[in-house]
PDB file of C-alpha atoms in Angstrom:
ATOM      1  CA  UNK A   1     109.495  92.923  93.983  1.00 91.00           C
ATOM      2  CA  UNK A   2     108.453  90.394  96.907  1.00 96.00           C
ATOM      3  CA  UNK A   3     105.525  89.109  98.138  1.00 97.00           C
ATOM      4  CA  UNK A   4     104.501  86.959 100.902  1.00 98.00           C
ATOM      5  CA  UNK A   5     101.716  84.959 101.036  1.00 97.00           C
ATOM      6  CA  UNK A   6      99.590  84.297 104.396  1.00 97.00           C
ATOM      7  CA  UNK A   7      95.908  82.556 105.070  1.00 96.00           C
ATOM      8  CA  UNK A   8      93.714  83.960 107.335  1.00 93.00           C
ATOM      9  CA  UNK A   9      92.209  81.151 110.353  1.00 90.00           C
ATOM     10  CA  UNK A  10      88.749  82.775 110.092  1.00 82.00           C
ATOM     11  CA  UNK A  11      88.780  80.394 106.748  1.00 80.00           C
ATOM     12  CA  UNK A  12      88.531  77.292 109.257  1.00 81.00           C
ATOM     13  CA  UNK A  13      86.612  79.101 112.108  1.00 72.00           C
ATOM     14  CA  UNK A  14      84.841  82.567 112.129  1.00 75.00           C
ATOM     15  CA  UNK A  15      84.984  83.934 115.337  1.00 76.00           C
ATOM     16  CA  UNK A  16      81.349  85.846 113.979  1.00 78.00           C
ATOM     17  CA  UNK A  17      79.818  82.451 113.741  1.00 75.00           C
ATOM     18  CA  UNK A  18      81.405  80.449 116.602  1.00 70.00           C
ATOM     19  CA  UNK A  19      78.861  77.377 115.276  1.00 70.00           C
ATOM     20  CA  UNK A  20      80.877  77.344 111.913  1.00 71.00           C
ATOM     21  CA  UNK A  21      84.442  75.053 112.433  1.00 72.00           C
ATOM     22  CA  UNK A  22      83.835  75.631 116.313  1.00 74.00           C
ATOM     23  CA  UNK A  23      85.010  72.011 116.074  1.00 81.00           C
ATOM     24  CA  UNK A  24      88.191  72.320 114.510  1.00 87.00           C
ATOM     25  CA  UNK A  25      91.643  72.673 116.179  1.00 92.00           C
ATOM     26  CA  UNK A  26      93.959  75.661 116.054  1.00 94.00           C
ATOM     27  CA  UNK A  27      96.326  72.696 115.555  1.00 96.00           C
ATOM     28  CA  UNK A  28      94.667  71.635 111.888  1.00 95.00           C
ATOM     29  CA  UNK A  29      94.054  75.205 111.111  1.00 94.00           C
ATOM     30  CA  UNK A  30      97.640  75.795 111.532  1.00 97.00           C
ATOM     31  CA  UNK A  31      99.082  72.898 109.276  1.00 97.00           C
ATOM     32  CA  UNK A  32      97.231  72.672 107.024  1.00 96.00           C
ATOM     33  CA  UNK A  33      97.468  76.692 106.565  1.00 97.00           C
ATOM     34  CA  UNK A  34     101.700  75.843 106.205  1.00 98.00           C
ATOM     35  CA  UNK A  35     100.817  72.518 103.807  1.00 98.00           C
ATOM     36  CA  UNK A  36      99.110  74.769 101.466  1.00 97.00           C
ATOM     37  CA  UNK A  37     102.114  76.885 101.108  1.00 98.00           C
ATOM     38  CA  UNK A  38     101.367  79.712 103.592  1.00 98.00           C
ATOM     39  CA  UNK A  39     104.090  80.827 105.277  1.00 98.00           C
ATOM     40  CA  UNK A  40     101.963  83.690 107.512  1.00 98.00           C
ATOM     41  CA  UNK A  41      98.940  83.850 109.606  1.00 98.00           C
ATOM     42  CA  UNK A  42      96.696  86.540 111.237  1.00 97.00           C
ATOM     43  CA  UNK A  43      95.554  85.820 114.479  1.00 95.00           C
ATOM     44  CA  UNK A  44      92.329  84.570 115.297  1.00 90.00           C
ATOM     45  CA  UNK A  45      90.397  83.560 118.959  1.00 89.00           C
ATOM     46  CA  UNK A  46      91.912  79.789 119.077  1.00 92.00           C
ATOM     47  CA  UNK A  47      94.877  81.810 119.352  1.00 95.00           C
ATOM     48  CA  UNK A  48      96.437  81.895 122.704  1.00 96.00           C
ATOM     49  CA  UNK A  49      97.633  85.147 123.871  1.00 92.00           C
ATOM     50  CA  UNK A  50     100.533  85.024 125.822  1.00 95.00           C
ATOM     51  CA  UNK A  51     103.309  85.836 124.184  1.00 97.00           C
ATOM     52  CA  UNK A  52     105.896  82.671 125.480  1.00 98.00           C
ATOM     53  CA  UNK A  53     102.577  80.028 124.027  1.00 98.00           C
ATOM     54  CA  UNK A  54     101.811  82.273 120.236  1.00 98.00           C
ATOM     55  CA  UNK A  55     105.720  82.148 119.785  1.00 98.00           C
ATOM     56  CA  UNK A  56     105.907  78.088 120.279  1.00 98.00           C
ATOM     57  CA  UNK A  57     102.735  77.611 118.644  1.00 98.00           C
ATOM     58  CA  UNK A  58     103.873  79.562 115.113  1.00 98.00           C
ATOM     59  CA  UNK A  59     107.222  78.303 115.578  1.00 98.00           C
ATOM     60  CA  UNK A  60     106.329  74.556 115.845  1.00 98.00           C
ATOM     61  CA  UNK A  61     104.405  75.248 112.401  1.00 98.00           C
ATOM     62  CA  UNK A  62     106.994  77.673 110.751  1.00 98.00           C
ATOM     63  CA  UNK A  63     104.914  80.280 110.676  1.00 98.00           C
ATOM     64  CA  UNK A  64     104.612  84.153 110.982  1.00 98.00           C
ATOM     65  CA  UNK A  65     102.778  86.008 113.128  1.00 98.00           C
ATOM     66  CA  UNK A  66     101.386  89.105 110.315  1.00 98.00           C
ATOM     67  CA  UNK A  67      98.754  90.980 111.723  1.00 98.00           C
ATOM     68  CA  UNK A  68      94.808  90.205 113.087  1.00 96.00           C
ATOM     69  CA  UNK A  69      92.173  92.082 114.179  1.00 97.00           C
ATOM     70  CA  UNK A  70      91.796  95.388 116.550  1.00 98.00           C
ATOM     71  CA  UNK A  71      88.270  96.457 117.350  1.00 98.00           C
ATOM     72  CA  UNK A  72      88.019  99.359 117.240  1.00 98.00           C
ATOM     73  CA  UNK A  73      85.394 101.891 118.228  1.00 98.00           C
ATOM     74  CA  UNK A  74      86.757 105.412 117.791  1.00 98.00           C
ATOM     75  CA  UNK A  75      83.619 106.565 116.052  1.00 97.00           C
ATOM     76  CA  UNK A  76      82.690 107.025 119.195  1.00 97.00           C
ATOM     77  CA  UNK A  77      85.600 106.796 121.863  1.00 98.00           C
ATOM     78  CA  UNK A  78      88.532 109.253 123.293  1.00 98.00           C
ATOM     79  CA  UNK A  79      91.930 108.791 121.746  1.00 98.00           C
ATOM     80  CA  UNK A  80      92.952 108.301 125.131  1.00 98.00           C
ATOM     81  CA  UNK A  81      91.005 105.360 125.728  1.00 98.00           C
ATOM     82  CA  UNK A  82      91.472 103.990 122.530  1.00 98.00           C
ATOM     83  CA  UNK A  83      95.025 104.136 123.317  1.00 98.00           C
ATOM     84  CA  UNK A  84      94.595 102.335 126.177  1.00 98.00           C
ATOM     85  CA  UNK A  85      92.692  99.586 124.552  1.00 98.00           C
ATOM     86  CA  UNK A  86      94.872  99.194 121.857  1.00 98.00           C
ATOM     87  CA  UNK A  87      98.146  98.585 124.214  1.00 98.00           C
ATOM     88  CA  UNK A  88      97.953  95.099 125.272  1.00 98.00           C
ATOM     89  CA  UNK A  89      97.164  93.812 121.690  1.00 98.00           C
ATOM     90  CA  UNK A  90      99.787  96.616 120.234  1.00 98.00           C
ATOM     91  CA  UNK A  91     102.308  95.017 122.843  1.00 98.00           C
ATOM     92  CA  UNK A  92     101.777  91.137 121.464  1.00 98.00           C
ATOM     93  CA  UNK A  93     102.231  92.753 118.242  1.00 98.00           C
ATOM     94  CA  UNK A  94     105.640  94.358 118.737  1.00 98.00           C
ATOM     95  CA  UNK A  95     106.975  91.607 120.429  1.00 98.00           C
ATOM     96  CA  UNK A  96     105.897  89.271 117.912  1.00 98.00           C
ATOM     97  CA  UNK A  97     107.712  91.631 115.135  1.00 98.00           C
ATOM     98  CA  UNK A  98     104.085  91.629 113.270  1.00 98.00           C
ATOM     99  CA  UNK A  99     104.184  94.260 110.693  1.00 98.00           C
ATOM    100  CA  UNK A 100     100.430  95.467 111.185  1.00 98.00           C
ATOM    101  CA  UNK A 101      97.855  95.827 113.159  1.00 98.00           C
ATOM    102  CA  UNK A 102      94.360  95.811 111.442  1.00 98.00           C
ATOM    103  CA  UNK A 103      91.983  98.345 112.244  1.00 98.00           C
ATOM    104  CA  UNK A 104      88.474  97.634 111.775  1.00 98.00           C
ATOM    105  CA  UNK A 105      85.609  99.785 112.870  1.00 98.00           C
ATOM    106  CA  UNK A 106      83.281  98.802 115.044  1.00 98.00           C
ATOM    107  CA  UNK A 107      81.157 101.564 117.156  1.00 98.00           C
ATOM    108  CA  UNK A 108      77.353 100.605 116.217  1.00 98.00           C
ATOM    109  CA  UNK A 109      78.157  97.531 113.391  1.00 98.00           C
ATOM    110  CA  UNK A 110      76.487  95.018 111.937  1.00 98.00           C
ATOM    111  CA  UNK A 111      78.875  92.910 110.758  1.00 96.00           C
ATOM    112  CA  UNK A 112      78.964  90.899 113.263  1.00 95.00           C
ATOM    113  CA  UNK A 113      74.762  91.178 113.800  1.00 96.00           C
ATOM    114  CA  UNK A 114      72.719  88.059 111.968  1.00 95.00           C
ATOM    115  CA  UNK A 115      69.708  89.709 113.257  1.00 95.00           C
ATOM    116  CA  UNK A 116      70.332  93.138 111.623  1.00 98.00           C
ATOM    117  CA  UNK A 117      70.510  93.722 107.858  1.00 98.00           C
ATOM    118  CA  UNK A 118      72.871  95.504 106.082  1.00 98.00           C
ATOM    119  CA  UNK A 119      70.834  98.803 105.463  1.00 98.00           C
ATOM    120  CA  UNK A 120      70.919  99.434 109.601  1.00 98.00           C
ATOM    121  CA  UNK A 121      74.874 100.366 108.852  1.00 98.00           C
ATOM    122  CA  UNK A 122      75.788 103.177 110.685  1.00 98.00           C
ATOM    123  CA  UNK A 123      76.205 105.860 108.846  1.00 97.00           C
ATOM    124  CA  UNK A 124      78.895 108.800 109.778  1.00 97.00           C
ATOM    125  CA  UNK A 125      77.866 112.472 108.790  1.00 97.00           C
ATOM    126  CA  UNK A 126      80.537 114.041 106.221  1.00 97.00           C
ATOM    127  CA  UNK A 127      80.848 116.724 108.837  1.00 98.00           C
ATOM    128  CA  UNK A 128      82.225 114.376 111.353  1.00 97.00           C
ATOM    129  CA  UNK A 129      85.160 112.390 109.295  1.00 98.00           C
ATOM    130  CA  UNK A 130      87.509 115.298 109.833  1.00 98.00           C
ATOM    131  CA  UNK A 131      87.591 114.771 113.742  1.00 98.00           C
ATOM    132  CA  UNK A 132      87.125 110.922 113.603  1.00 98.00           C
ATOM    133  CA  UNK A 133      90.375 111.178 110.814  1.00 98.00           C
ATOM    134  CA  UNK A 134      92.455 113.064 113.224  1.00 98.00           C
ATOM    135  CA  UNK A 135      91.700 110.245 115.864  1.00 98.00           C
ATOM    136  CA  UNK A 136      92.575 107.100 113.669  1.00 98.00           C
ATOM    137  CA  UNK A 137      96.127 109.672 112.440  1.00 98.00           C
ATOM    138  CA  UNK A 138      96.648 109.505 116.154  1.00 98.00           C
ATOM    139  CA  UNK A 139      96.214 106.172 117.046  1.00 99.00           C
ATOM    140  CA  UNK A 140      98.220 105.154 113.823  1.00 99.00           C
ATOM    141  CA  UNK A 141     100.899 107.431 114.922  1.00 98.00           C
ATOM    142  CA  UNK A 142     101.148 106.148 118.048  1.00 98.00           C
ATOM    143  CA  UNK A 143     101.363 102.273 117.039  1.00 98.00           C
ATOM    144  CA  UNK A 144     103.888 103.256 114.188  1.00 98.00           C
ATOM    145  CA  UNK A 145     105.459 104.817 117.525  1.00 98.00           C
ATOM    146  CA  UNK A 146     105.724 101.117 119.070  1.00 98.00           C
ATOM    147  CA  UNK A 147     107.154  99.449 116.185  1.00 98.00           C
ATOM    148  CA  UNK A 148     103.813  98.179 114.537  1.00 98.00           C
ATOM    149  CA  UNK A 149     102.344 100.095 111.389  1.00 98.00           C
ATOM    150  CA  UNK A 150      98.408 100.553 111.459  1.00 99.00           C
ATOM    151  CA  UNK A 151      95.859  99.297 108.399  1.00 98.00           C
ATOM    152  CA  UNK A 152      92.814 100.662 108.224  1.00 99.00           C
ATOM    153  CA  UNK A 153      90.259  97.876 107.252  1.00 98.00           C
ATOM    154  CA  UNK A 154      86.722  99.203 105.206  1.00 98.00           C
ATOM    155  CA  UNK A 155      84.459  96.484 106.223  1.00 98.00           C
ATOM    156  CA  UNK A 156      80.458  95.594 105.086  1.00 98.00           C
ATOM    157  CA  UNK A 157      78.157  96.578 107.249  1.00 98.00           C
ATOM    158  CA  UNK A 158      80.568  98.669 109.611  1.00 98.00           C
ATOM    159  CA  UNK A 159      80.802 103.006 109.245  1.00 98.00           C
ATOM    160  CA  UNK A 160      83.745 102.979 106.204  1.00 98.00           C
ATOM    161  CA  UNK A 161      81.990 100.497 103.836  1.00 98.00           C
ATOM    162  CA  UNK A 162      81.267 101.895 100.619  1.00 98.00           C
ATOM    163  CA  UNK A 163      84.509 103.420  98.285  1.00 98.00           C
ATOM    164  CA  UNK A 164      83.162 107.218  99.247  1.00 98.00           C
ATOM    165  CA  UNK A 165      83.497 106.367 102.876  1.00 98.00           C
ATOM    166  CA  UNK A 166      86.741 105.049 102.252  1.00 98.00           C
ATOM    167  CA  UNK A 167      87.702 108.160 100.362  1.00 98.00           C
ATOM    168  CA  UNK A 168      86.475 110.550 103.323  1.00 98.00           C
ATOM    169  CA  UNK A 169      88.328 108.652 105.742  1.00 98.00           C
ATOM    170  CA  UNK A 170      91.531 108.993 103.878  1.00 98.00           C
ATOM    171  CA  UNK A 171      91.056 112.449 102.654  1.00 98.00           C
ATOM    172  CA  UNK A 172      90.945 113.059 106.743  1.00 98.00           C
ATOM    173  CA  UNK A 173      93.782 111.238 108.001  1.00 98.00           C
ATOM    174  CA  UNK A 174      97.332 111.279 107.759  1.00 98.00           C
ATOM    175  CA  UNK A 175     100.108 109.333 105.610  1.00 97.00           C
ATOM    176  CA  UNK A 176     101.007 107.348 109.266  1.00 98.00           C
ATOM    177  CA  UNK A 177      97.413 105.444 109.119  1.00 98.00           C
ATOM    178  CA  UNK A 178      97.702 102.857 106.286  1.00 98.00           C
ATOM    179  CA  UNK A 179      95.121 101.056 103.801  1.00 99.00           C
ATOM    180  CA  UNK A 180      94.386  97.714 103.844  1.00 98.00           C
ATOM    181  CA  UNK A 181      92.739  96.580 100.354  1.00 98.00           C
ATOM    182  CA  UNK A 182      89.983  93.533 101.135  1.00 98.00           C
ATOM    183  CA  UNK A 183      88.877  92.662  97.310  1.00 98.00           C
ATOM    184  CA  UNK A 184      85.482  91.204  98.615  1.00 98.00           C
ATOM    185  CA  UNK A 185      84.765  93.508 100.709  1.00 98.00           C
ATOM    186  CA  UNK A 186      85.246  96.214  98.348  1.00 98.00           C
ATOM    187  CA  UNK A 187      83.570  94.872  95.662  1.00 98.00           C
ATOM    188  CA  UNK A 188      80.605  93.664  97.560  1.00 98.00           C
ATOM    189  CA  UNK A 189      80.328  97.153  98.777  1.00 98.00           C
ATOM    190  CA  UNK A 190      80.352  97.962  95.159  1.00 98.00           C
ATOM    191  CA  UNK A 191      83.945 100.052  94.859  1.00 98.00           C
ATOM    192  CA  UNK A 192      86.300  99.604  92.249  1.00 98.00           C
ATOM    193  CA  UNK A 193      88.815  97.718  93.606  1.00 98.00           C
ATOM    194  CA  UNK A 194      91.284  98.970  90.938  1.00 98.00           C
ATOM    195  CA  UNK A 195      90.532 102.631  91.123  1.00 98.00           C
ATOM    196  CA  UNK A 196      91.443 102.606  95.062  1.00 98.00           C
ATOM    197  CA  UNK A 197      94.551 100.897  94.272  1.00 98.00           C
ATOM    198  CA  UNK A 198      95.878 103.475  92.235  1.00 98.00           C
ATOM    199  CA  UNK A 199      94.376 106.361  94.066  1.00 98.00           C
ATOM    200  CA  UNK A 200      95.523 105.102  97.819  1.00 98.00           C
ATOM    201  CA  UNK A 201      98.991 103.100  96.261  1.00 97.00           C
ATOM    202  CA  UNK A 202     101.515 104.920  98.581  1.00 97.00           C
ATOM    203  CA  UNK A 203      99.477 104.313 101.666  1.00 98.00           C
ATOM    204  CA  UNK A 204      98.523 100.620 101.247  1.00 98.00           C
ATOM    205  CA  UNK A 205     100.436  98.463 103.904  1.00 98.00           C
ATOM    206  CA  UNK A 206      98.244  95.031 103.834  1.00 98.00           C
ATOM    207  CA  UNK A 207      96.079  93.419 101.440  1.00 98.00           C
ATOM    208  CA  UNK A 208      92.904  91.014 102.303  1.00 98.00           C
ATOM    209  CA  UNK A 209      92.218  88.475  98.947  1.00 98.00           C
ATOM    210  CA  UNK A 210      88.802  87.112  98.878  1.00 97.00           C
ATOM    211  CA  UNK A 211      86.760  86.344  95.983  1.00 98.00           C
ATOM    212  CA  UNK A 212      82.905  86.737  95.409  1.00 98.00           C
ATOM    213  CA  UNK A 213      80.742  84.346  93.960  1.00 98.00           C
ATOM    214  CA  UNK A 214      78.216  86.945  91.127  1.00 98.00           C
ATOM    215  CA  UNK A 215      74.621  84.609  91.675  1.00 98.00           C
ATOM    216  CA  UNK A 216      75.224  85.238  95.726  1.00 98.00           C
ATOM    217  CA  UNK A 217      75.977  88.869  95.316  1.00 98.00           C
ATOM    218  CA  UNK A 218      73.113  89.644  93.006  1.00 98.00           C
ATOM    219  CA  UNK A 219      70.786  88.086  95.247  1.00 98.00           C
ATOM    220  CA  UNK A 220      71.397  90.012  98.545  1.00 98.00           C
ATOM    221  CA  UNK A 221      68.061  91.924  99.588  1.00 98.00           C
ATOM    222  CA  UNK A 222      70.296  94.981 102.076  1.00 98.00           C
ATOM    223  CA  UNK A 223      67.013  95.719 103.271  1.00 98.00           C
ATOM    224  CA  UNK A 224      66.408  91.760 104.537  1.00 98.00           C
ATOM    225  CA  UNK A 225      69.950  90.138 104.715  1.00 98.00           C
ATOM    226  CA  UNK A 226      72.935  90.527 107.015  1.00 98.00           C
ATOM    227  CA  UNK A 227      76.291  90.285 106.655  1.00 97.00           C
ATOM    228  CA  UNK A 228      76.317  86.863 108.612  1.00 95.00           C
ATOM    229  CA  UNK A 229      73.416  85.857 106.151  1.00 96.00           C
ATOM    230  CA  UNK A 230      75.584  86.860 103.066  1.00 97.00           C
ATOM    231  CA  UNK A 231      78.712  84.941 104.447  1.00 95.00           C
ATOM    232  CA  UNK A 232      76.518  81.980 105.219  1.00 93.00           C
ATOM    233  CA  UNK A 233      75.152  81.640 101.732  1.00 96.00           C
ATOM    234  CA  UNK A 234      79.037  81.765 100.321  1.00 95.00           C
ATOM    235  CA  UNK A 235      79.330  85.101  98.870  1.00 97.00           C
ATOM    236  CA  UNK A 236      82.579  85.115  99.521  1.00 97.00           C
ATOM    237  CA  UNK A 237      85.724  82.604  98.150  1.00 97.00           C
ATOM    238  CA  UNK A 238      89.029  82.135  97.642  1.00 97.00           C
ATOM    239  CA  UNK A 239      90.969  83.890  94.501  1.00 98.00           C
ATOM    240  CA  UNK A 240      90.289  82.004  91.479  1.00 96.00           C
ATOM    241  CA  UNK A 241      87.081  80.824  92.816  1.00 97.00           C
ATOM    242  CA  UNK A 242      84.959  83.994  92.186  1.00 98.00           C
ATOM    243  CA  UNK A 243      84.440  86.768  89.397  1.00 98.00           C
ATOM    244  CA  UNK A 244      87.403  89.039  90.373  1.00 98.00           C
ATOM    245  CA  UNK A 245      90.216  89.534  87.544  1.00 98.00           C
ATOM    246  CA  UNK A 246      93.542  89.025  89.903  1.00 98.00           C
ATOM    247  CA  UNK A 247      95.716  89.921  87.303  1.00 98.00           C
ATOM    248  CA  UNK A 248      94.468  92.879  86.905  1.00 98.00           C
ATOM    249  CA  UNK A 249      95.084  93.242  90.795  1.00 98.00           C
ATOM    250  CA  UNK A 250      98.184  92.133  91.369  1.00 98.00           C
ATOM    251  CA  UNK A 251      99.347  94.105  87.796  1.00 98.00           C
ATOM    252  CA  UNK A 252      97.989  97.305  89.555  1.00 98.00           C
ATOM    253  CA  UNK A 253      99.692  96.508  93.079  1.00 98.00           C
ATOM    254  CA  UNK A 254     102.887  95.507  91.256  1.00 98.00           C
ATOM    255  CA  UNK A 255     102.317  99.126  89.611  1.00 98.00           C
ATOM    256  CA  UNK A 256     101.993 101.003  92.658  1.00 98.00           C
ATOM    257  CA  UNK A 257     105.373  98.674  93.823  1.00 98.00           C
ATOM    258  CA  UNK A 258     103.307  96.796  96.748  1.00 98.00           C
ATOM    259  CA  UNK A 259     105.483  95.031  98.178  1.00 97.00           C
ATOM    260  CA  UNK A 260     104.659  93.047 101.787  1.00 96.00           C
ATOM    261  CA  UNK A 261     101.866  90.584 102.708  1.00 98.00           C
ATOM    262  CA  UNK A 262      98.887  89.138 100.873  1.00 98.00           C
ATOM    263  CA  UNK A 263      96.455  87.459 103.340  1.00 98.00           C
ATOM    264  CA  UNK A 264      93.962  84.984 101.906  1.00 97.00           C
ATOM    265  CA  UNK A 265      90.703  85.259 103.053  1.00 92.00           C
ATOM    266  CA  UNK A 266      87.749  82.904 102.769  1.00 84.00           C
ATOM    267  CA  UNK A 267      84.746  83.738 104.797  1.00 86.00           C
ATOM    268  CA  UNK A 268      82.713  80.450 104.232  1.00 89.00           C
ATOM    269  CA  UNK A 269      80.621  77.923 105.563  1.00 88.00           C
ATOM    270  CA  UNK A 270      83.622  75.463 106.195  1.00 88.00           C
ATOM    271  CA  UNK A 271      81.045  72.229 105.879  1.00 86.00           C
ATOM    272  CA  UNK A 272      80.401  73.416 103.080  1.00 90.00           C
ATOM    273  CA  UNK A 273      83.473  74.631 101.331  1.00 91.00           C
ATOM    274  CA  UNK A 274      86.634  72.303 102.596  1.00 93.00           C
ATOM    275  CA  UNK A 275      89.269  74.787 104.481  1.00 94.00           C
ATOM    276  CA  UNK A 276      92.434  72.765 103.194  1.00 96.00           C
ATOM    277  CA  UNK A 277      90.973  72.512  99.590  1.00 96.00           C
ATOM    278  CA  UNK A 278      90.082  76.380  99.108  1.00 96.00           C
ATOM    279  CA  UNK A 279      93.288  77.595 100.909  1.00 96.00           C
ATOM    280  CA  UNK A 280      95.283  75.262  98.234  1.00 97.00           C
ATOM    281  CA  UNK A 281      92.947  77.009  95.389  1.00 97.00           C
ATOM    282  CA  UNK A 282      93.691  80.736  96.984  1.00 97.00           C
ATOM    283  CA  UNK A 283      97.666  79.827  97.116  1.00 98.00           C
ATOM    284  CA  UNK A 284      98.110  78.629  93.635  1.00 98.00           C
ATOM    285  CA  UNK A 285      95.999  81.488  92.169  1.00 98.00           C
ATOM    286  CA  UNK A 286      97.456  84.127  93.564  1.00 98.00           C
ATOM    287  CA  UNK A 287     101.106  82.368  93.140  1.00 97.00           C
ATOM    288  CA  UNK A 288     100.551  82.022  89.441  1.00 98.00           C
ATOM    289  CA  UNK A 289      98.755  85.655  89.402  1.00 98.00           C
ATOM    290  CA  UNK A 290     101.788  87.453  91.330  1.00 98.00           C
ATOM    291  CA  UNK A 291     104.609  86.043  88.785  1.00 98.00           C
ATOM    292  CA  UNK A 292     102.731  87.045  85.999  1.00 98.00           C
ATOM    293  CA  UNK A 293     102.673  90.414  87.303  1.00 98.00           C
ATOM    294  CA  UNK A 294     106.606  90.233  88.121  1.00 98.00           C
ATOM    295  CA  UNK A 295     106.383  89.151  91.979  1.00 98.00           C
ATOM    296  CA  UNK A 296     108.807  87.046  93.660  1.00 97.00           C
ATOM    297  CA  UNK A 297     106.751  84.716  96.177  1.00 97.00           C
ATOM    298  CA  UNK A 298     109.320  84.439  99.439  1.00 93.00           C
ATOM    299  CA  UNK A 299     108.628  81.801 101.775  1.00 83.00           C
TER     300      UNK A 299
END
């Protein structure tokens, strides 16, 4: 079994929290992402978006193009328009030969609110994940359509946080929408990170690897803090940084035969945490981590 292993820019700049690493150039971002050992990237807003300028500016750092971002807002949107949204980004995709597209939700969020705490989540009625599934099977059946496989991405303080949301929305959409496993995100929300691997195996397509620090968890107030707040005060950190077990993870994704693209993820204060240091900490844990579990790493 193979692996590859990417970093995520928003580890260098959050596009959330333009203030944090507004400074630094896509340029360091990008080497220092391949001198750590990273052979992949998701896009970020540094990047440019013409096709002709992402494929010299990957290329000149041997680098992939694996997925980034989508908005997306059919909680409350039209399939139709949501299809029309998704095109120009799908497009840059397909051209790019990215294998996913990330789907995060995000009609009526807070994540990206410092001013609104985490308990003003929205929060989508049972009764309404049955038509709001047969939208996302669309739109994932669609992008498969183009060439370009759709993850769905549960996200803090957005309407598929907590494990049962997860479970509703994948109970209510077809085998063409995929799973992306975050590990911080899940655990902060409180899931069992294990659990969903082995109940959502077949339909896992991307995997986010963050860590969590326990003394910043255990101190969030959800009726006070915000997501921004949380990421501010370092809850989150590279793999082998934090209190998650990644043997056990990779062991249960190398049992479920995962086989495809782990993107490390740390959402941090990058004044206070060093970007090239962390990414270096994410790579080797999660190298060591995947042979132990029987991976290949290809780069």
């Amino acid at each position: 079994m193979q692996l590859k292993l990417g970093m995520s820019p928003i580890s260098w700049s959050n596009d959330d929290l333009p203030q944090l690493g507004g400074e630094t150039s896509l340029e360091t971002c990008l080497r220092e992402t391949r001198q750590a050992g990273y052979t992949g990237t998701e896009l970020g807003g540094k990047f440019p978006k013409d096709q002709a300028a992402l494929e010299k500016v990957l290329s000149e750092h041997d680098l992939k193009l694996v997925s980034g971002w989508y908005a997306g807002l059919l909680l409350n949107n039209t399939l139709k328009n949501e299809l029309e949204r998704v095109t120009p980004q799908l497009e840059l995709y397909a051209a790019l030969a990215a294998p996913v597209l990330v789907y995060g939700e995000t009609y009526a969020t807070v994540q990206n609110r410092q001013n609104e705490p985490l308990v003003n989540k929205p929060v989508l009625p049972d009764s309404e994940f049955a038509a709001y599934g047969e939208r996302l099977t669309g739109l994932a059946e669609y992008c498969a359509s183009q060439g370009v496989a759709l993850a769905f991405h549960h996200h803090m303080g957005s309407g598929v946080e907590t494990e049962r949301e997860l479970d509703l929305t994948m109970a209510h959409t077809g085998d063409a929408l995929g799973l992306l496993i975050d590990t911080g995100h899940l655990l902060f929300a409180g899931g069992d990170i294990l659990a969903v691997i082995e109940r959502y195996g077949h339909r896992i397509n991307h995997v986010h690897a963050k860590d969590i620090r326990a003394e910043v968890l255990k101190a969030v107030d959800r009726e006070q803090d915000s997501f921004l707040d949380c990421v501010l005060r370092g809850v989150f950190t590279v793999p082998g940084d934090g209190i998650i077990d990644y043997n056990r993870v990779l062991q249960a994704l190398a049992d479920i035969k995962y086989q495809g693209w782990i993107i490390v993820e740390a959402e941090q204060d990058p004044a206070k945490a060093d970007p090239y240091e962390y990414a270096c900490i994410g790579y080797q844990a999660l190298k060591q981590v995947a042979l132990t579990a029987g991976y290949a790493i290809v780069d």
